[in-house]
Amino acid sequence: MIERVNMDTRERIVVLTQGVHHPYDVKYFNGFLYWTDWATSSLKVSELSIHHESAHLIHSFTTLPYGLAINHTMFQDQSHVGVAWMKERCLEGDGCLNGGQCQDIKNEHGRVVKIVCSLPPLQIRAQIVAVFGYGYEKDQDGDCAPIDVTSMEDENGKSLVEKNEPKDQSHVGVAWMKERCLEGDGCLNGGQCQDIKNEHGRVVKIVCSCEIPYEGHRCERLNPEKALAAQLKASPRPLWITSFFLLLFITFLIAAFIISYRYQNVLK
């Protein structure tokens, strides 16, 4: 089983029992618990938000798996970030984005050993993703925007995904992502799951092909510029027609003013 322990009260709570045999390393991210299992030589995942959720197999190994790391734009290990550097960013107001607040983590002697970002409710569980550049960058409005970089290429250097497709650094295994796509929530906001195959025809990754104006690894972000362009393109009345009627209305006002001015002179 996998347990959660309160280090202050030493209270132990069972988190998961189904599908857990001999876990070695455990990582929690965005509502999902990942662990390497020595009994089955595999990597497994379970969604903790679902009661009595069973474990799902992500990948099997021929040898015993050891350390586990999450490589994803929404997950940042801040152990490499200096306290002084982070403190400077927090004082300047750009240490944490999207409404996040800087929070000091102290050791038993009261010394600040780390500064992390705590986010308000209903916010994505992410920490200063734009500052560290984990596939996202800070745009002009201060928002975190995905970097439009094509990262998948075949042996001839030809792109396997379309241009402007967000760089994918997903930690999600093909089996897990395929399951999500079959359930209809692999890609958000109308995005479609797209299989990326190698030269042997094997699916090595599943990415999201997003509907305009959405972007991101799971089509989670609305691009305001693309939204405005889509609205103008979808408008039934061309822009030049609107400009013509506006110019005609201004001309009418000028003509009415001139006629009124001359009429007043005639009366005088």
Short mmCIF file of C-alpha atoms in Angstrom, two decimals:
data_model
loop_
_atom_site.label_atom_id
_atom_site.label_comp_id
_atom_site.label_asym_id
_atom_site.label_seq_id
_atom_site.Cartn_x
_atom_site.Cartn_y
_atom_site.Cartn_z
CA MET A 1 0.00 0.00 0.00
CA ILE A 2 0.90 3.68 -0.30
CA GLU A 3 0.35 5.94 2.71
CA ARG A 4 0.40 9.66 3.40
CA VAL A 5 2.06 10.81 6.64
CA ASN A 6 1.60 14.08 8.53
CA MET A 7 5.13 14.90 9.68
CA ASP A 8 3.86 17.03 12.57
CA THR A 9 1.23 14.71 14.05
CA ARG A 10 2.71 11.49 12.59
CA GLU A 11 -0.77 10.51 11.47
CA ARG A 12 -0.75 7.88 8.73
CA ILE A 13 -3.51 7.70 6.11
CA VAL A 14 -3.81 4.98 3.48
CA VAL A 15 -3.88 6.57 0.02
CA LEU A 16 -3.96 3.55 -2.29
CA THR A 17 -3.99 -0.22 -1.97
CA GLN A 18 -5.27 -1.61 -5.29
CA GLY A 19 -2.54 -2.50 -7.76
CA VAL A 20 0.24 -1.60 -5.32
CA HIS A 21 2.78 -4.37 -4.71
CA HIS A 22 6.30 -3.11 -4.08
CA PRO A 23 6.54 0.66 -4.79
CA TYR A 24 10.02 2.15 -4.93
CA ASP A 25 9.67 5.82 -5.93
CA VAL A 26 6.47 7.87 -5.79
CA LYS A 27 5.51 11.20 -7.38
CA TYR A 28 2.23 13.14 -7.12
CA PHE A 29 1.14 15.55 -9.85
CA ASN A 30 -2.13 17.21 -10.80
CA GLY A 31 -4.36 14.71 -9.00
CA PHE A 32 -2.48 11.63 -10.19
CA LEU A 33 -0.12 9.41 -8.23
CA TYR A 34 2.76 7.80 -10.13
CA TRP A 35 5.09 5.12 -8.80
CA THR A 36 7.65 2.57 -9.93
CA ASP A 37 6.79 -0.95 -8.81
CA TRP A 38 9.53 -3.52 -8.27
CA ALA A 39 7.17 -6.47 -7.99
CA THR A 40 5.96 -6.01 -11.57
CA SER A 41 8.95 -4.01 -12.94
CA SER A 42 6.61 -1.34 -14.18
CA LEU A 43 5.51 2.28 -13.96
CA LYS A 44 1.93 2.79 -12.75
CA VAL A 45 -0.52 5.64 -12.22
CA SER A 46 -3.75 6.13 -10.29
CA GLU A 47 -6.17 9.06 -10.18
CA LEU A 48 -6.70 9.92 -6.52
CA SER A 49 -9.77 12.06 -7.16
CA ILE A 50 -11.73 8.89 -8.04
CA HIS A 51 -12.69 6.75 -5.06
CA HIS A 52 -11.40 3.16 -5.26
CA GLU A 53 -9.58 3.94 -8.50
CA SER A 54 -7.42 1.01 -9.60
CA ALA A 55 -3.86 1.34 -10.85
CA HIS A 56 -3.15 1.71 -14.56
CA LEU A 57 -0.03 0.37 -16.23
CA ILE A 58 1.99 2.99 -18.10
CA HIS A 59 5.14 1.06 -19.02
CA SER A 60 6.84 -2.26 -18.28
CA PHE A 61 10.59 -2.64 -17.87
CA THR A 62 12.95 -5.58 -18.35
CA THR A 63 14.88 -4.57 -15.23
CA LEU A 64 13.91 -3.04 -11.89
CA PRO A 65 12.86 0.63 -12.24
CA TYR A 66 14.39 3.08 -9.79
CA GLY A 67 13.99 6.86 -9.58
CA LEU A 68 10.95 8.59 -11.02
CA ALA A 69 10.84 12.13 -12.43
CA ILE A 70 7.95 14.06 -13.97
CA ASN A 71 8.87 15.91 -17.15
CA HIS A 72 5.96 18.21 -17.82
CA THR A 73 5.38 21.90 -18.37
CA MET A 74 2.98 22.07 -15.43
CA PHE A 75 5.39 20.46 -12.96
CA GLN A 76 8.50 22.15 -11.64
CA ASP A 77 11.03 20.88 -9.17
CA GLN A 78 12.29 24.03 -7.51
CA SER A 79 15.17 22.42 -5.65
CA HIS A 80 17.62 23.99 -8.11
CA VAL A 81 16.24 27.49 -7.69
CA GLY A 82 18.29 29.68 -5.37
CA VAL A 83 16.44 31.29 -2.48
CA ALA A 84 18.08 34.67 -3.15
CA TRP A 85 17.11 34.60 -6.83
CA MET A 86 13.53 33.58 -6.07
CA LYS A 87 13.24 36.19 -3.32
CA GLU A 88 14.34 38.88 -5.77
CA ARG A 89 11.72 37.73 -8.26
CA CYS A 90 9.01 37.77 -5.60
CA LEU A 91 9.95 41.32 -4.56
CA GLU A 92 9.70 42.41 -8.19
CA GLY A 93 6.26 40.82 -8.42
CA ASP A 94 7.01 38.23 -11.11
CA GLY A 95 8.11 35.29 -8.98
CA CYS A 96 4.74 33.58 -9.33
CA LEU A 97 2.29 34.02 -12.19
CA ASN A 98 -1.47 33.59 -12.59
CA GLY A 99 -2.27 34.95 -9.13
CA GLY A 100 0.20 32.75 -7.29
CA GLN A 101 1.73 33.92 -4.01
CA CYS A 102 5.32 33.43 -2.89
CA GLN A 103 5.57 31.22 0.17
CA ASP A 104 8.65 30.65 2.33
CA ILE A 105 9.56 27.08 3.30
CA LYS A 106 11.62 27.00 6.49
CA ASN A 107 13.60 24.24 8.19
CA GLU A 108 13.51 23.32 11.86
CA HIS A 109 15.83 26.24 12.68
CA GLY A 110 13.53 28.81 11.07
CA ARG A 111 15.78 29.37 8.08
CA VAL A 112 14.20 29.81 4.65
CA VAL A 113 15.45 26.92 2.54
CA LYS A 114 13.06 27.24 -0.38
CA ILE A 115 10.48 29.64 -1.82
CA VAL A 116 7.55 28.06 -3.65
CA CYS A 117 4.36 29.33 -5.25
CA SER A 118 0.97 28.72 -3.68
CA LEU A 119 -1.96 29.13 -6.05
CA PRO A 120 -5.54 30.16 -5.22
CA PRO A 121 -8.41 27.64 -5.59
CA LEU A 122 -9.51 26.59 -9.07
CA GLN A 123 -6.12 27.54 -10.50
CA ILE A 124 -4.01 25.08 -12.43
CA ARG A 125 -1.47 23.43 -10.15
CA ALA A 126 1.55 25.04 -11.75
CA GLN A 127 4.46 27.01 -10.38
CA ILE A 128 6.15 29.87 -12.28
CA VAL A 129 6.17 27.89 -15.50
CA ALA A 130 6.87 30.95 -17.62
CA VAL A 131 9.90 31.98 -15.59
CA PHE A 132 11.62 28.62 -15.84
CA GLY A 133 10.66 28.02 -19.47
CA TYR A 134 9.29 24.48 -19.20
CA GLY A 135 7.74 24.65 -22.66
CA TYR A 136 5.90 27.86 -21.77
CA GLU A 137 7.00 31.47 -22.00
CA LYS A 138 5.78 34.79 -20.62
CA ASP A 139 3.87 36.78 -23.22
CA GLN A 140 3.30 40.55 -23.38
CA ASP A 141 0.26 40.38 -21.09
CA GLY A 142 2.20 38.50 -18.41
CA ASP A 143 0.33 35.28 -19.10
CA CYS A 144 1.97 31.89 -19.59
CA ALA A 145 1.83 30.97 -23.26
CA PRO A 146 3.07 27.68 -24.74
CA ILE A 147 6.16 27.94 -26.90
CA ASP A 148 5.24 27.16 -30.49
CA VAL A 149 8.16 24.88 -31.33
CA THR A 150 8.09 21.73 -33.43
CA SER A 151 10.00 19.07 -31.53
CA MET A 152 9.03 15.85 -33.31
CA GLU A 153 11.05 15.03 -36.45
CA ASP A 154 11.68 11.87 -38.38
CA GLU A 155 15.06 10.50 -39.45
CA ASN A 156 15.09 12.82 -42.48
CA GLY A 157 14.47 15.91 -40.38
CA LYS A 158 10.85 16.21 -41.51
CA SER A 159 8.38 17.37 -38.90
CA LEU A 160 5.97 14.74 -37.60
CA VAL A 161 3.55 17.39 -36.37
CA GLU A 162 2.20 20.53 -37.96
CA LYS A 163 3.92 23.86 -37.59
CA ASN A 164 3.03 25.91 -34.51
CA GLU A 165 2.16 22.69 -32.71
CA PRO A 166 3.18 23.24 -29.05
CA LYS A 167 6.35 21.48 -27.98
CA ASP A 168 5.29 18.33 -26.20
CA GLN A 169 7.16 17.23 -23.08
CA SER A 170 4.39 15.07 -21.69
CA HIS A 171 5.17 12.56 -18.95
CA VAL A 172 1.99 10.70 -19.82
CA GLY A 173 2.50 7.25 -21.30
CA VAL A 174 0.90 6.23 -24.57
CA ALA A 175 -1.37 3.69 -22.87
CA TRP A 176 -2.62 6.22 -20.33
CA MET A 177 -3.13 8.96 -22.94
CA LYS A 178 -4.92 6.52 -25.24
CA GLU A 179 -7.29 5.66 -22.43
CA ARG A 180 -8.02 9.34 -21.85
CA CYS A 181 -8.61 9.94 -25.55
CA LEU A 182 -11.07 7.04 -25.70
CA GLU A 183 -12.95 8.55 -22.76
CA GLY A 184 -13.06 11.91 -24.54
CA ASP A 185 -10.98 14.00 -22.14
CA GLY A 186 -7.49 13.51 -23.52
CA CYS A 187 -7.60 16.89 -25.29
CA LEU A 188 -9.70 19.81 -24.09
CA ASN A 189 -11.85 22.41 -25.87
CA GLY A 190 -12.56 20.32 -28.95
CA GLY A 191 -8.96 19.23 -29.53
CA GLN A 192 -8.31 15.92 -31.26
CA CYS A 193 -5.86 13.23 -30.18
CA GLN A 194 -3.16 12.63 -32.78
CA ASP A 195 -0.91 9.56 -32.86
CA ILE A 196 2.81 10.12 -33.47
CA LYS A 197 4.39 7.01 -34.98
CA ASN A 198 7.99 6.00 -35.54
CA GLU A 199 9.47 4.50 -38.71
CA HIS A 200 8.09 1.08 -37.77
CA GLY A 201 4.53 2.36 -37.49
CA ARG A 202 4.44 2.10 -33.70
CA VAL A 203 2.68 4.84 -31.77
CA VAL A 204 5.36 6.44 -29.58
CA LYS A 205 3.40 9.49 -28.42
CA ILE A 206 -0.08 10.96 -28.50
CA VAL A 207 -0.39 14.74 -28.82
CA CYS A 208 -3.31 17.12 -29.16
CA SER A 209 -4.29 18.89 -32.37
CA CYS A 210 -6.09 21.97 -31.06
CA GLU A 211 -9.04 23.84 -32.49
CA ILE A 212 -8.53 27.54 -33.12
CA PRO A 213 -8.18 29.65 -30.95
CA TYR A 214 -6.97 27.15 -28.31
CA GLU A 215 -3.38 26.05 -27.77
CA GLY A 216 -1.20 24.25 -25.25
CA HIS A 217 -0.28 20.65 -24.60
CA ARG A 218 -3.90 19.70 -23.93
CA CYS A 219 -5.53 22.69 -25.67
CA GLU A 220 -6.06 24.24 -22.25
CA ARG A 221 -5.26 27.86 -23.14
CA LEU A 222 -7.32 30.36 -25.13
CA ASN A 223 -5.11 32.54 -27.33
CA PRO A 224 -6.77 36.00 -27.44
CA GLU A 225 -5.07 36.98 -30.70
CA LYS A 226 -6.26 33.84 -32.46
CA ALA A 227 -9.74 34.35 -30.99
CA LEU A 228 -9.95 37.89 -32.39
CA ALA A 229 -8.69 36.75 -35.80
CA ALA A 230 -11.27 33.96 -35.85
CA GLN A 231 -14.07 36.39 -34.99
CA LEU A 232 -13.08 38.77 -37.78
CA LYS A 233 -12.80 35.91 -40.25
CA ALA A 234 -16.17 34.49 -39.26
CA SER A 235 -17.92 37.85 -39.51
CA PRO A 236 -20.61 37.73 -42.26
CA ARG A 237 -19.95 41.37 -43.17
CA PRO A 238 -16.49 42.12 -44.63
CA LEU A 239 -14.41 44.79 -42.95
CA TRP A 240 -14.46 47.09 -45.99
CA ILE A 241 -18.27 47.20 -45.94
CA THR A 242 -18.25 48.32 -42.31
CA SER A 243 -15.64 50.97 -43.12
CA PHE A 244 -17.70 52.17 -46.10
CA PHE A 245 -20.86 52.68 -44.05
CA LEU A 246 -18.88 54.41 -41.30
CA LEU A 247 -17.33 56.80 -43.82
CA LEU A 248 -20.75 57.41 -45.39
CA PHE A 249 -22.22 58.25 -41.97
CA ILE A 250 -19.41 60.71 -41.22
CA THR A 251 -19.90 62.36 -44.62
CA PHE A 252 -23.62 62.70 -43.91
CA LEU A 253 -22.92 64.42 -40.59
CA ILE A 254 -20.49 66.87 -42.23
CA ALA A 255 -22.98 67.66 -45.01
CA ALA A 256 -25.78 68.21 -42.49
CA PHE A 257 -23.57 70.59 -40.50
CA ILE A 258 -22.66 72.62 -43.63
CA ILE A 259 -26.29 72.87 -44.77
CA SER A 260 -27.41 73.90 -41.30
CA TYR A 261 -24.67 76.54 -41.10
CA ARG A 262 -25.63 78.05 -44.49
CA TYR A 263 -29.32 78.01 -43.59
CA GLN A 264 -28.61 80.00 -40.45
CA ASN A 265 -26.67 82.59 -42.51
CA VAL A 266 -29.62 82.94 -44.91
CA LEU A 267 -32.00 83.62 -42.02
CA LYS A 268 -29.69 86.33 -40.73
#
